[in-house]
């Protein structure tokens, strides 16, 4: 009887493990950068700081954001683009790029 | 005489154009993300906001930084790594990745 119980437990665990493997979540990466011509004070601050630290030859710095999203299986790129348009990027001054994996 | 002058001007312009082509500045891109296990309030805020906007199936969000550097020709990856260690990333809580192009 104990053996039977153990057997079921193992089966249960195996099923769960396979489910986890199969779930195989989608990942999306969104890169948001300020558009060219938009002043980037953060980038300028970094450039200045690098100069102060003795790193020569840094001609320009621009700083942006990366947003990594764990998504449910089946989410389309269109949905992620929609997220960017509505929340993740300010499309007046920022451009974005979506990478799905 | 005017012809000679024109010829020199053209040569000058050609030289400048070739210099510009050859300068071919290096670009480095540094991605800085919070390490796993470090609380990411910005990411959590984005996840919550996406939920409020009706985007279901967003299981996790992590937000990081991209830093694009325009570098003088001949800058090595070691130099960029050094910049990361000294300024761009807080290596106690952040991990970074360097891409040269």
XYZ file of C-alpha atoms in Angstrom:
202
model
C 0.000 0.000 0.000
C 2.842 2.351 0.939
C 4.545 1.329 -2.281
C 1.469 2.267 -4.288
C 1.320 5.673 -2.584
C 4.978 6.301 -3.338
C 4.394 5.305 -6.943
C 1.585 7.865 -7.301
C 3.696 10.548 -5.650
C 6.488 9.895 -8.124
C 4.081 10.012 -11.058
C 2.684 13.284 -9.730
C 6.155 14.776 -9.386
C 7.123 13.569 -12.859
C 3.988 15.128 -14.372
C 4.671 18.412 -12.621
C 8.284 18.378 -13.749
C 7.283 17.744 -17.384
C 4.663 20.519 -17.167
C 7.338 22.893 -15.930
C 9.618 21.893 -18.785
C 6.876 22.285 -21.360
C 5.617 25.588 -20.026
C 8.665 27.162 -21.603
C 7.688 30.761 -20.874
C 8.160 33.431 -23.493
C 10.577 36.226 -22.848
C 10.451 39.627 -24.466
C 13.106 42.281 -24.247
C 12.233 45.884 -24.981
C 14.975 48.455 -25.597
C 13.906 52.063 -25.146
C 16.276 54.849 -26.229
C 15.868 58.598 -26.478
C 15.490 59.653 -30.110
C 18.404 61.362 -31.807
C 18.406 65.060 -31.121
C 16.681 64.745 -27.766
C 18.945 65.994 -24.994
C 20.125 63.163 -22.744
C 21.353 64.642 -19.433
C 21.963 61.194 -17.902
C 24.183 60.238 -20.817
C 26.044 63.545 -20.572
C 26.604 62.995 -16.850
C 28.056 59.540 -17.561
C 30.317 60.954 -20.289
C 31.589 63.625 -17.930
C 32.168 61.128 -15.129
C 34.078 58.777 -17.444
C 36.294 61.692 -18.465
C 36.954 62.545 -14.814
C 37.954 58.941 -14.168
C 40.593 59.207 -16.874
C 38.851 57.341 -19.684
C 39.762 59.293 -22.796
C 38.201 58.860 -26.184
C 34.607 58.655 -25.014
C 32.948 60.792 -27.646
C 29.333 60.352 -26.740
C 27.107 58.493 -24.345
C 23.380 57.837 -24.511
C 21.487 56.017 -21.852
C 18.316 54.041 -22.308
C 16.236 51.338 -20.695
C 15.929 47.585 -21.120
C 12.715 45.979 -19.939
C 12.639 42.180 -19.662
C 9.162 40.705 -19.665
C 8.227 37.126 -18.721
C 5.109 36.478 -20.732
C 2.509 33.734 -20.885
C 2.927 31.338 -23.790
C 1.249 32.607 -26.949
C 1.677 36.329 -26.371
C 2.259 37.937 -29.763
C 4.760 40.576 -30.762
C 1.801 42.843 -31.539
C 0.781 42.712 -27.862
C 4.272 43.692 -26.763
C 4.317 46.556 -29.294
C 0.982 47.647 -27.860
C 2.514 47.644 -24.357
C 5.341 49.847 -25.643
C 2.984 52.317 -27.282
C 0.738 52.544 -24.242
C 3.173 52.400 -21.345
C 6.784 51.393 -21.815
C 7.982 54.125 -24.185
C 7.112 57.777 -24.541
C 6.932 57.734 -28.330
C 7.220 61.509 -28.590
C 10.838 61.454 -27.470
C 11.751 57.765 -27.307
C 12.153 54.975 -29.825
C 11.843 51.311 -28.926
C 12.843 47.907 -30.245
C 11.223 44.594 -29.308
C 13.055 41.254 -29.209
C 11.154 38.047 -28.543
C 12.833 34.829 -27.441
C 45.042 78.496 -62.404
C 41.402 78.267 -61.317
C 41.449 74.716 -62.564
C 44.424 73.907 -60.362
C 42.674 75.430 -57.359
C 39.557 73.403 -58.063
C 41.655 70.275 -58.371
C 43.225 70.865 -54.962
C 39.821 71.551 -53.437
C 38.536 68.279 -54.824
C 41.559 66.406 -53.514
C 41.040 68.026 -50.127
C 37.376 67.041 -50.077
C 38.204 63.524 -51.184
C 40.794 63.174 -48.424
C 38.342 64.433 -45.829
C 35.660 62.087 -47.086
C 38.026 59.103 -46.917
C 39.123 60.130 -43.410
C 35.496 60.232 -42.350
C 34.930 56.796 -43.828
C 38.017 55.379 -42.200
C 37.368 56.930 -38.808
C 34.598 54.385 -38.461
C 34.012 55.057 -34.753
C 33.610 52.165 -32.407
C 30.360 51.692 -30.613
C 29.944 49.805 -27.396
C 26.686 48.851 -25.802
C 26.560 48.005 -22.116
C 23.528 46.255 -20.638
C 23.162 46.569 -16.877
C 20.551 44.472 -15.081
C 19.816 43.905 -11.415
C 21.037 40.468 -10.318
C 18.484 37.743 -9.702
C 17.085 37.931 -6.220
C 17.578 41.676 -5.922
C 14.232 43.424 -5.495
C 13.313 45.495 -8.557
C 10.639 48.038 -7.557
C 10.676 49.706 -10.993
C 9.986 46.371 -12.669
C 7.228 45.612 -10.177
C 5.644 49.003 -10.866
C 5.683 48.289 -14.611
C 4.159 44.832 -14.062
C 1.405 46.317 -11.968
C 0.721 49.082 -14.485
C 0.562 46.590 -17.359
C -1.964 44.573 -15.361
C -4.083 47.690 -14.778
C -4.033 48.403 -18.505
C -5.546 44.980 -19.153
C -2.436 43.134 -20.343
C -2.823 39.670 -18.843
C -0.141 37.042 -18.730
C 2.700 39.309 -17.709
C 4.387 37.094 -15.139
C 7.421 39.149 -14.332
C 9.161 42.356 -15.321
C 12.726 43.432 -14.682
C 14.073 46.783 -15.731
C 17.667 47.600 -16.499
C 19.825 50.112 -18.325
C 21.441 50.265 -21.757
C 24.378 52.584 -22.167
C 25.566 53.325 -25.706
C 29.123 54.605 -25.915
C 30.763 56.211 -28.945
C 34.417 55.388 -28.514
C 37.649 56.400 -30.211
C 39.035 53.833 -32.595
C 41.181 51.233 -30.863
C 39.413 51.196 -27.513
C 39.546 47.637 -26.220
C 36.823 45.581 -24.603
C 38.992 45.518 -21.462
C 38.666 49.302 -21.220
C 34.890 49.107 -21.483
C 34.807 46.377 -18.829
C 36.918 48.641 -16.651
C 34.377 51.458 -17.154
C 31.617 49.082 -16.063
C 33.478 47.987 -12.938
C 34.365 51.538 -11.957
C 31.275 53.501 -12.886
C 28.548 52.038 -15.069
C 27.438 49.100 -12.922
C 27.163 48.596 -9.199
C 28.612 45.091 -9.202
C 27.256 44.302 -5.748
C 23.682 44.208 -7.026
C 24.001 44.525 -10.794
C 25.380 42.370 -13.575
C 26.514 43.766 -16.916
C 27.160 42.621 -20.451
C 29.334 44.416 -23.022
C 28.738 44.325 -26.787
C 31.227 45.936 -29.152
C 30.390 46.826 -32.741
